[in-house]
Tab-separated table of C-alpha atoms and ligand atoms in Angstrom:
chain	number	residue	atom	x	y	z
S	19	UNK	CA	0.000	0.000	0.000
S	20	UNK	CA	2.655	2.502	-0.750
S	21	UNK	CA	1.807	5.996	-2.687
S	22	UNK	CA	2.564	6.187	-6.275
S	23	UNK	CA	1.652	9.638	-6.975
S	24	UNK	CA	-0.502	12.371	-5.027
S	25	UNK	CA	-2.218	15.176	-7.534
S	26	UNK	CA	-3.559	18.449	-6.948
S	27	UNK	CA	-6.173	19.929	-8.751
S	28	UNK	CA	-7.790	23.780	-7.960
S	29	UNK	CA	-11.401	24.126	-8.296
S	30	UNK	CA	-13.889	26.940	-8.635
S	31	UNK	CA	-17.339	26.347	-7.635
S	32	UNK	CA	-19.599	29.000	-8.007
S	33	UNK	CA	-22.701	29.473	-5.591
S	34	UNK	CA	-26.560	28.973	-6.047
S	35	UNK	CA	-26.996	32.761	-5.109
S	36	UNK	CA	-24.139	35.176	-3.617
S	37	UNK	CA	-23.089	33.944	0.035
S	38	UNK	CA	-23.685	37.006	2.541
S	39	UNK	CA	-22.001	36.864	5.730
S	40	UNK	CA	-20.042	39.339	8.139
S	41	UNK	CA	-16.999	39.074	6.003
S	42	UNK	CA	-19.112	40.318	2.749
S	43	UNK	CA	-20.341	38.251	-0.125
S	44	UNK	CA	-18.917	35.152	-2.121
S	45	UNK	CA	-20.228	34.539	-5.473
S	46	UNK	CA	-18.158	31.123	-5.181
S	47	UNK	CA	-15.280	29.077	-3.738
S	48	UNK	CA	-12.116	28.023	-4.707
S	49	UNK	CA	-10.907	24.053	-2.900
S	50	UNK	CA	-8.052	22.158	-3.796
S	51	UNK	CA	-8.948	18.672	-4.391
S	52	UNK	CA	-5.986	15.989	-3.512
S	53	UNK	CA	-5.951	12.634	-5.181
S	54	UNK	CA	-3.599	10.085	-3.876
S	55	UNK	CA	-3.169	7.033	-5.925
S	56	UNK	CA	-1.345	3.587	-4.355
S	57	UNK	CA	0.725	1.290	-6.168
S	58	UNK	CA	-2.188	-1.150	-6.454
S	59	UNK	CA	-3.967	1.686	-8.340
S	60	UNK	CA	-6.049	2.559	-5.270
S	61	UNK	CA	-7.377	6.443	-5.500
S	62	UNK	CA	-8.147	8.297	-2.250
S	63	UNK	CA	-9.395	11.604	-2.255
S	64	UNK	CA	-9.321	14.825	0.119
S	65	UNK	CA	-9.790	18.264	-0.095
S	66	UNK	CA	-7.974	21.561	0.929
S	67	UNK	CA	-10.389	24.707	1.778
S	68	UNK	CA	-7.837	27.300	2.130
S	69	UNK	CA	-10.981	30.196	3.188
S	70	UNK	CA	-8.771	31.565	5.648
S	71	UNK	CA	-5.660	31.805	3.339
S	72	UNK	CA	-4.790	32.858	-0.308
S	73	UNK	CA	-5.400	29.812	-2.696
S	74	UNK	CA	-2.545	30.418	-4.479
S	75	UNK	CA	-0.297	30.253	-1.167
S	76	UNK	CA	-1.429	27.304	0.082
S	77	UNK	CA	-1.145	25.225	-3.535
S	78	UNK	CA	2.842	26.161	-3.584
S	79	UNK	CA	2.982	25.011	-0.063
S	80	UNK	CA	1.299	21.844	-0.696
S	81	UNK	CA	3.623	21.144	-3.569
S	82	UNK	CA	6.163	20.291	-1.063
S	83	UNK	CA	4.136	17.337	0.570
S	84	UNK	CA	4.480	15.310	-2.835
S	85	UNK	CA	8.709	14.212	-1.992
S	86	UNK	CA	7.903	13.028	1.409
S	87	UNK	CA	5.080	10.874	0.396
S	88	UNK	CA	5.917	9.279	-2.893
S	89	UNK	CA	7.093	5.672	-1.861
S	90	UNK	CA	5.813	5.498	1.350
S	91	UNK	CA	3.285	3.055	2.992
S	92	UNK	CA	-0.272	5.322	3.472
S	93	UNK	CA	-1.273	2.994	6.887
S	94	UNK	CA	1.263	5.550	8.158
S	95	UNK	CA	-0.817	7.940	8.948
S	96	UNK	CA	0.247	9.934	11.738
S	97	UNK	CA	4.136	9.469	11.008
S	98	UNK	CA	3.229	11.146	7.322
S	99	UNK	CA	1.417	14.237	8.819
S	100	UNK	CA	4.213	14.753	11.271
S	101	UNK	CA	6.435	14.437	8.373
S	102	UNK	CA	4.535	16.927	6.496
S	103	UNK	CA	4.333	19.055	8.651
S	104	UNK	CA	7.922	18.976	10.376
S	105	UNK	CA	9.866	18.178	6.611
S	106	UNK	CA	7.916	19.637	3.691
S	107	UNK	CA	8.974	23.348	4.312
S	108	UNK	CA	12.873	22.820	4.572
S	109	UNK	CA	12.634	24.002	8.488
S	110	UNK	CA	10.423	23.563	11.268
S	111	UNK	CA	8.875	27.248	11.167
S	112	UNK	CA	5.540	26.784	10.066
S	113	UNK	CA	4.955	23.798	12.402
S	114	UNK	CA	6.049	25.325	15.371
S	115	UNK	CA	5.076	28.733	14.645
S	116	UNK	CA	2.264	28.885	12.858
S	117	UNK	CA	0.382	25.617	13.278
S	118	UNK	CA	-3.141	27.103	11.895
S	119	UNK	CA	-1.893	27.483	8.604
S	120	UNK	CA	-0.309	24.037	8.096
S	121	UNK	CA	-3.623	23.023	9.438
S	122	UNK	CA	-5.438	24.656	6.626
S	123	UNK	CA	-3.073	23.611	4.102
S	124	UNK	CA	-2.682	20.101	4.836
S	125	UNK	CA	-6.234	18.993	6.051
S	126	UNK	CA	-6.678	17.918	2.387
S	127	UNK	CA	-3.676	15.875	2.424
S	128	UNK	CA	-4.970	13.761	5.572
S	129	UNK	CA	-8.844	13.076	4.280
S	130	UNK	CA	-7.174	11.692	1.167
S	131	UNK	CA	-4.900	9.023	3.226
S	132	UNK	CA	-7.663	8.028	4.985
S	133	UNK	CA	-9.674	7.764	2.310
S	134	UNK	CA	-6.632	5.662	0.043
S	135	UNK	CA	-6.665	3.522	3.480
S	136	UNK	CA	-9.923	3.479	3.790
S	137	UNK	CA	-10.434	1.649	-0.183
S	138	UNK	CA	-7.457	-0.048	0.558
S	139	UNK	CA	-8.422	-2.316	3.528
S	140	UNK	CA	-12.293	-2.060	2.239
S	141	UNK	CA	-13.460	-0.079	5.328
S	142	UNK	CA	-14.751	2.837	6.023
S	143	UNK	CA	-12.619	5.330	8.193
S	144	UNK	CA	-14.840	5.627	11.178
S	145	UNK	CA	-14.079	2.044	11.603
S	146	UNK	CA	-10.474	2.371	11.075
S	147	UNK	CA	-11.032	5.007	14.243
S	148	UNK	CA	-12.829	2.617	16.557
S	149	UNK	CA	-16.016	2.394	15.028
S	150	UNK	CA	-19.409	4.611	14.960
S	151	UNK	CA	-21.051	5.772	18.519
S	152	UNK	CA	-24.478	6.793	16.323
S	153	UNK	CA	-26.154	5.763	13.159
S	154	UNK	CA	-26.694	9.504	11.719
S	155	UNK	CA	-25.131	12.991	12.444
S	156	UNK	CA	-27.578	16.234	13.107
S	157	UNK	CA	-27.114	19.335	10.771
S	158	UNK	CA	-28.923	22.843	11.651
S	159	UNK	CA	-30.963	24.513	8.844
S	160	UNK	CA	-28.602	27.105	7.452
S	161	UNK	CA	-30.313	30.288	6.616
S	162	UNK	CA	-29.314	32.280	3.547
S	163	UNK	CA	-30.359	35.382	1.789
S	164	UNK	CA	-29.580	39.040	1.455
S	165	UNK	CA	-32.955	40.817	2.219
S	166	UNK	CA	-34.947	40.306	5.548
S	167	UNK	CA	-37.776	38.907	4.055
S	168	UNK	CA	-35.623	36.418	1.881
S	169	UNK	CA	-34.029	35.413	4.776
S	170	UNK	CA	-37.607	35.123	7.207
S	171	UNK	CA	-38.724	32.682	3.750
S	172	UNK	CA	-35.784	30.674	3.976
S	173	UNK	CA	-35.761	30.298	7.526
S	174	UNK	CA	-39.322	29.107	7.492
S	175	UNK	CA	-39.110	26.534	4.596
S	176	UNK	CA	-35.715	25.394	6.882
S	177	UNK	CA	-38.564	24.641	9.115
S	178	UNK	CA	-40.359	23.097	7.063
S	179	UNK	CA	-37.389	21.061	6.030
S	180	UNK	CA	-37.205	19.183	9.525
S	181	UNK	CA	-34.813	20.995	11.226
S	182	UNK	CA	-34.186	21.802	14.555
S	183	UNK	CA	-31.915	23.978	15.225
S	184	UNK	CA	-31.955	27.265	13.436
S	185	UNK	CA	-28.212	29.123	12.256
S	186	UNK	CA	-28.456	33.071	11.061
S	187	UNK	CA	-25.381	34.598	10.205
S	188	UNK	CA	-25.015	38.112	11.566
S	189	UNK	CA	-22.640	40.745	11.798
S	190	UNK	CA	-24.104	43.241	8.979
S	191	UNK	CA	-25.172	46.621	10.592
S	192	UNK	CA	-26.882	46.270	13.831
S	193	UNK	CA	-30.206	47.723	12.526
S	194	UNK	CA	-30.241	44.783	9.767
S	195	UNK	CA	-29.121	42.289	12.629
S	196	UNK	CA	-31.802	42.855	14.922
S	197	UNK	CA	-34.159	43.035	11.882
S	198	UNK	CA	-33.311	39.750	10.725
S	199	UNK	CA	-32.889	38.321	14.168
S	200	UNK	CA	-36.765	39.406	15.023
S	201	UNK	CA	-37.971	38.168	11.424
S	202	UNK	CA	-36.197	34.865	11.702
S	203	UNK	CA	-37.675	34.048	15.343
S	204	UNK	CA	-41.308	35.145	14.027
S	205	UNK	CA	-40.457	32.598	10.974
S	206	UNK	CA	-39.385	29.410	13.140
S	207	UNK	CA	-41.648	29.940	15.882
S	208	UNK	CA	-40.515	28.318	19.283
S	209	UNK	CA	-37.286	26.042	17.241
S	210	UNK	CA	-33.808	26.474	18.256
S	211	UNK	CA	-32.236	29.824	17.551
S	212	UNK	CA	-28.385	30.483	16.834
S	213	UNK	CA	-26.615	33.154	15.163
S	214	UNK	CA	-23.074	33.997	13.757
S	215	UNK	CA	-21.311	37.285	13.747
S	216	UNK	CA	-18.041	36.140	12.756
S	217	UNK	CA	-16.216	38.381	14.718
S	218	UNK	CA	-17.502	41.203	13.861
S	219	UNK	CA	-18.619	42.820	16.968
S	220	UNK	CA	-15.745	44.666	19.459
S	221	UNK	CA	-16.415	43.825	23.264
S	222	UNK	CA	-18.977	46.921	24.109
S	223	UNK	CA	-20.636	46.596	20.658
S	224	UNK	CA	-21.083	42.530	21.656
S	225	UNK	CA	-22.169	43.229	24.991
S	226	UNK	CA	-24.627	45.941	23.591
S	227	UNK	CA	-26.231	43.524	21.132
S	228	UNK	CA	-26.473	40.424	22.908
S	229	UNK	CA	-28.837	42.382	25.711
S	230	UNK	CA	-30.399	43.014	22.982
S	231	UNK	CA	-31.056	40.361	20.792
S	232	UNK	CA	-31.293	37.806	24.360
S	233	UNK	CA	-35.184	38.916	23.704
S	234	UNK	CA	-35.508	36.859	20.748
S	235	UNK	CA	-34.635	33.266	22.731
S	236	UNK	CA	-31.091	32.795	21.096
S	237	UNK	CA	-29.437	29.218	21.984
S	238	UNK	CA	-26.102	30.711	21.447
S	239	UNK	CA	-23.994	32.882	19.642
S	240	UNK	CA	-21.177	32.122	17.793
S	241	UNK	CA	-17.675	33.776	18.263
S	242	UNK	CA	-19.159	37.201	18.694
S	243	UNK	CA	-15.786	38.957	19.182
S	244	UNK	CA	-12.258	38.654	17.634
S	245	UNK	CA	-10.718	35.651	17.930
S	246	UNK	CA	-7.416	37.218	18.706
S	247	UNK	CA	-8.520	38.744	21.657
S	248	UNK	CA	-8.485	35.335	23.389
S	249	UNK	CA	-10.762	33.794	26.324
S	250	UNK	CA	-10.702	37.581	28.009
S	251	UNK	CA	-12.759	38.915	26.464
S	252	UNK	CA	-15.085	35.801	25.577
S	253	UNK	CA	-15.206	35.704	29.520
S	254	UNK	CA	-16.132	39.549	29.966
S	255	UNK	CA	-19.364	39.147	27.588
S	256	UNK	CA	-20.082	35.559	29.535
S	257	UNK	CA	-20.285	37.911	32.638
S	258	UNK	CA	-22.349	40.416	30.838
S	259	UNK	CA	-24.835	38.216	28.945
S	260	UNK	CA	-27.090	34.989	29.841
S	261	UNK	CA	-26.380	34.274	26.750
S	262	UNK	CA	-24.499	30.785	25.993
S	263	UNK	CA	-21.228	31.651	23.882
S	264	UNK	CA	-19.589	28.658	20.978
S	265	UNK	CA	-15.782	29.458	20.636
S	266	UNK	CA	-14.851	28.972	16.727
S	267	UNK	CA	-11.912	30.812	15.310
S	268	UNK	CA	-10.673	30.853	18.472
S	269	UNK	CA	-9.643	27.705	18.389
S	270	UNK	CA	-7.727	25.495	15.372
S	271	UNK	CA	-5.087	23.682	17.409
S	272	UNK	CA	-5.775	21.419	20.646
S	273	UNK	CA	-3.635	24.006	22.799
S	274	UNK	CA	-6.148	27.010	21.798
S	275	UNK	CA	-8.920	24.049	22.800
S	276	UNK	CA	-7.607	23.391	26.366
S	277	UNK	CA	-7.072	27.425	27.069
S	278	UNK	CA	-10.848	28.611	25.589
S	279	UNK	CA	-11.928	25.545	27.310
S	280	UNK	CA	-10.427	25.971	30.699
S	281	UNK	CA	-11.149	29.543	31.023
S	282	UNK	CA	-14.839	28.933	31.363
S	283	UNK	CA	-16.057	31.474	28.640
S	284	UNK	CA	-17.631	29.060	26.298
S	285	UNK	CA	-20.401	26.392	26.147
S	286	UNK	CA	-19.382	24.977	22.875
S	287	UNK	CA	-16.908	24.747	20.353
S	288	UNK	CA	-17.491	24.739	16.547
S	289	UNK	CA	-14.651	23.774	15.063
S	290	UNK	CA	-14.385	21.928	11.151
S	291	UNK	CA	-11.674	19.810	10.033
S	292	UNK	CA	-9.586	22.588	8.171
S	293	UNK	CA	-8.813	24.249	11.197
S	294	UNK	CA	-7.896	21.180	12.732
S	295	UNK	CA	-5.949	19.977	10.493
S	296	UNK	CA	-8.061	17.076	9.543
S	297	UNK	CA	-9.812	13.975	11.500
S	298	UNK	CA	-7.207	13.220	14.407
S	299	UNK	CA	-6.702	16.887	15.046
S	300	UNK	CA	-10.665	17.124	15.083
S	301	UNK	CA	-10.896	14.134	17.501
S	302	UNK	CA	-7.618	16.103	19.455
S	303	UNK	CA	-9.456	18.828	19.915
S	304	UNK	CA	-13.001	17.324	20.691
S	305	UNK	CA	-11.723	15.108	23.479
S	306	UNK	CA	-10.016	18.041	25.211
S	307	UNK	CA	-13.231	19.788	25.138
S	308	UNK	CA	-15.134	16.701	26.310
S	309	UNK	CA	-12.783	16.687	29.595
S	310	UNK	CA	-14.593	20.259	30.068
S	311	UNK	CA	-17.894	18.453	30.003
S	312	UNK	CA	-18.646	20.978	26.268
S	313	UNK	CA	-19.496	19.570	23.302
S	314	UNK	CA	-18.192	20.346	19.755
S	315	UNK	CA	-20.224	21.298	16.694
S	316	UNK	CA	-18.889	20.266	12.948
S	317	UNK	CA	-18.355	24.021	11.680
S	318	UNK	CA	-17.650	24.544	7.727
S	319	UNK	CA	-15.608	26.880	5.946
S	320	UNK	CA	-16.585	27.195	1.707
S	321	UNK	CA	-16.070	23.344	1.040
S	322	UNK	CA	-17.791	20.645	-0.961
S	323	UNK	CA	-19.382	17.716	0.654
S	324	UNK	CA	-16.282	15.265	0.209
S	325	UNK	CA	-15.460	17.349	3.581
S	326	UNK	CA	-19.116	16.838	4.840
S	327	UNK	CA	-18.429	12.981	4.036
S	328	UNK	CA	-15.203	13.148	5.919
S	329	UNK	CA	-16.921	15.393	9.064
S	330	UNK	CA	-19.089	12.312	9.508
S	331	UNK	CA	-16.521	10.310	9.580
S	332	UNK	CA	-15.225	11.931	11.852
S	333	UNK	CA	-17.874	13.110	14.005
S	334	UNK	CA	-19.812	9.545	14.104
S	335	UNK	CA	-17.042	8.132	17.036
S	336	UNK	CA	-17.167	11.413	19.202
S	337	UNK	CA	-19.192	11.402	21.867
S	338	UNK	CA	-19.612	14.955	22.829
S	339	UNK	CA	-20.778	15.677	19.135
S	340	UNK	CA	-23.515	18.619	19.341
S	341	UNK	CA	-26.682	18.493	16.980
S	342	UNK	CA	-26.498	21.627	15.102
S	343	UNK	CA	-23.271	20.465	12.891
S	344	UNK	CA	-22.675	22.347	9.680
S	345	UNK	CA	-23.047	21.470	5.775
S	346	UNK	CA	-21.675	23.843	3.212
S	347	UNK	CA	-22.141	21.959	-0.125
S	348	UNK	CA	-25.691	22.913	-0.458
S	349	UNK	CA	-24.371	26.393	-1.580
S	350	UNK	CA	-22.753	25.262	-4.687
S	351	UNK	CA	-24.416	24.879	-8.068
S	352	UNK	CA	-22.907	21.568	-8.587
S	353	UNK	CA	-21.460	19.785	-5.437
S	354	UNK	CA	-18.528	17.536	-6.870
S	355	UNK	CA	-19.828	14.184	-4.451
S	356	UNK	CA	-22.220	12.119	-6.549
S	357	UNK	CA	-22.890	9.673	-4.230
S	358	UNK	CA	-24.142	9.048	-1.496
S	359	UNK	CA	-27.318	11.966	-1.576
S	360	UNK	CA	-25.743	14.516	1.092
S	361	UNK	CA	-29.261	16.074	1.547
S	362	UNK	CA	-30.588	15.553	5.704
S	363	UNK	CA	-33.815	14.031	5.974
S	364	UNK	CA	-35.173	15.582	9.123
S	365	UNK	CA	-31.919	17.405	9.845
S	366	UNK	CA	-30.194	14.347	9.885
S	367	UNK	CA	-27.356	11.970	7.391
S	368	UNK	CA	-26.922	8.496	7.714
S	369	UNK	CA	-23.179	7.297	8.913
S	370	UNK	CA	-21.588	6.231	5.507
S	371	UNK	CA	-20.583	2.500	5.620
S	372	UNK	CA	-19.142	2.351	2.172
S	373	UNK	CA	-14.816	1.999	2.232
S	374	UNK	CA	-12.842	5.026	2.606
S	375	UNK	CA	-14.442	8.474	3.535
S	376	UNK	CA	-17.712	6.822	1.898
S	377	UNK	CA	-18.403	8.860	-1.203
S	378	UNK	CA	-18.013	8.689	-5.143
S	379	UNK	CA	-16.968	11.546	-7.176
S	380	UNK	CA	-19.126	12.925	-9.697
S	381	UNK	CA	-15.637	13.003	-12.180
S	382	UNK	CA	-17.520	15.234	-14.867
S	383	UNK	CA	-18.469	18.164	-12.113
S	384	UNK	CA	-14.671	18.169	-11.298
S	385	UNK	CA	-13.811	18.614	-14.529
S	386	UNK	CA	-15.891	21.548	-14.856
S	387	UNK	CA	-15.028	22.993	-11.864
S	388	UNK	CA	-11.225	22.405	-13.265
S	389	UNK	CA	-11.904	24.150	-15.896
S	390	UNK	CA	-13.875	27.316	-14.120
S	391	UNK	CA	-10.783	27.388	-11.914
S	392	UNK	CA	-8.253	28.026	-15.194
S	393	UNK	CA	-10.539	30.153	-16.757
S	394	UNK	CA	-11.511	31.864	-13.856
S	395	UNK	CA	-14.801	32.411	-14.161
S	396	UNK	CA	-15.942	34.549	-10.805
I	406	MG	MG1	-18.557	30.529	12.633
């Protein structure tokens, strides 16, 4: 079972409708699918979502993985990533200095070794972990739209939908935010509430709007303040606001878990496998929070569902997994899984059984999104 070659291909996806969020609007994404291909002409794939990073950056630095693979035996798992991340630079900078970026850049790398193992031994990865706790992993209904009233419509057919749990993103101007906040709860009646402002909010300004957006019955909000100001000032709004608060660019890295964690400003984590750096750093990070007695939610970044498939993976042996997990696919005009159907029924997806991470690629949607990618069509 040792690799043969390990390919990189750039993809542009464009979305259903422009993607509004506190950060401003998408029209589409841009992954970097990884294909890893065994001697035995096994394929695994992965994929890199660099959101957080330039594209461009993070293909050159994945170029270097491809000398400290080739030859070597992918049921080697954890000695590869440490390879990768310790080797493939020259130095040990970037893994000891800057850990969230090899995260980003190499998450791709790991879903497609566990996927090549996964085909290899004919079993899918959650059994290759220890096996699957539950049968099916719970998303939230992920509102979208630009105007209140598409978003009130949306969040109401959400309802419709099956789902339980309720996700706004926030963070426009506060008149819009408490506009949409108020439409969405009169839209979903007495379901679970939770909003995102990405950040955007300074300590006084998050303080401010949590008193007053507590009114509409909010479950929890989601990193209100900059991640860089650290567990301070998650803990000064804690103290301010009834309010539970989820930690999520806080924390990328299983030390940034233990210190949000420990500090007592959070009730939950949402966390996706890009910043962890892929399935074992998601399971690092989740059983550090579990010692805390918190639960972690699967949180995307722009992504196709071959990382959905590989967050149930993942998520399907935790045991202080939280219901509202995130899908991102759903966005995309053309998702590049073809199978299995990646749609919840009732807010929920069946554990995938099938070898490897569980899905087949649709190889003609990749192609196109190939070719978007070179032509650039944004
Ligand atoms: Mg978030």
């Amino acid at each position: 079972m040792k690799i043969k070659d390990i390919r990189l291909k750039p993809l542009f996806s464009k979305f259903k409708k422009p993607y509004v969020w506190a950060m401003g609007k998408n029209l589409g994404q841009i992954t970097i699918l990884v294909e890893i291909e065994t001697e035995e002409g096994i394929i695994g794939y992965g994929e890199t979502a660099p959101t957080f990073a330039s594209p461009e950056a993070i293909y050159s630095i994945l170029q270097n993985v491809k000398p400290v693979i080739i030859g070597q035996s992918v049921t080697q798992i954890l000695d590869l990533m440490k390879k990768i991340f310790t080797n493939s630079f020259g130095h040990h900078y970037l893994s000891q200095s800057h850990p969230r970026i090899g995260n980003i850049a190499f998450a791709g790398i790991e879903l497609a070794l566990w996927d090549t193992l996964g085909k290899s031994v004919g079993l899918p990865v959650h059994a290759l972990l220890g096996g699957k706790l539950n049968e099916t992993v719970s998303f939230m209904g992920f509102v979208q739209g630009d105007t209140t009233e598409e978003i009130a419509t949306h969040a109401n057919q959400l309802v419709k939908d099956g789902y339980e749990v309720i996700y706004l993103k926030v963070g426009r101007t506060n008149k819009q935010d408490i506009a949409n906040v108020k439409a969405v709860r009169k839209a979903i009646g007495s379901k679970r509430l939770r909003i995102d402002p990405n950040e955007a909010w300074d300590l006084m300004e998050a303080q401010i709007m949590m008193q007053r957006l507590a009114k509409f019955d909010l479950e929890m909000v989601e990193q209100p303040v900059s991640a860089i100001a650290g567990a301070p000032a998650l803990k000064a709004l804690k103290q301010s606001c009834s309010v539970p608060i989820a930690a999520d660019q806080s924390v990328f890295i299983p030390e940034e878990a233990h210190a949000i964690c420990s500090s007592g400003a959070v009730s939950l984590l949402t966390v996706g496998l890009h910043e962890t750096g892929g399935i074992l750093g998601f399971r690092r990070v989740a059983a550090i929070a579990h010692i805390f007695d918190i639960n972690v939610c699967i949180h995307g970044v722009l992504e196709t569902g071959i990382t959905t498939c590989a967050s149930i993976q993942a998520a399907s042996g935790v045991p202080n997994m939280d219901d509202g997990n995130q899908i991102m696919w759903q966005l995309l005009e053309e998702d590049i899984v073809e199978t299995p159907d990646l749609i919840p029924r009732a807010g929920k997806i069946l554990v995938m059984d099938n070898p490897g991470l569980g899905f087949i690629l649709n190889e003609d949607a990749v192609g196109r999104a190939s070719e978007a990618y070179h032509k650039k069509k944004i």
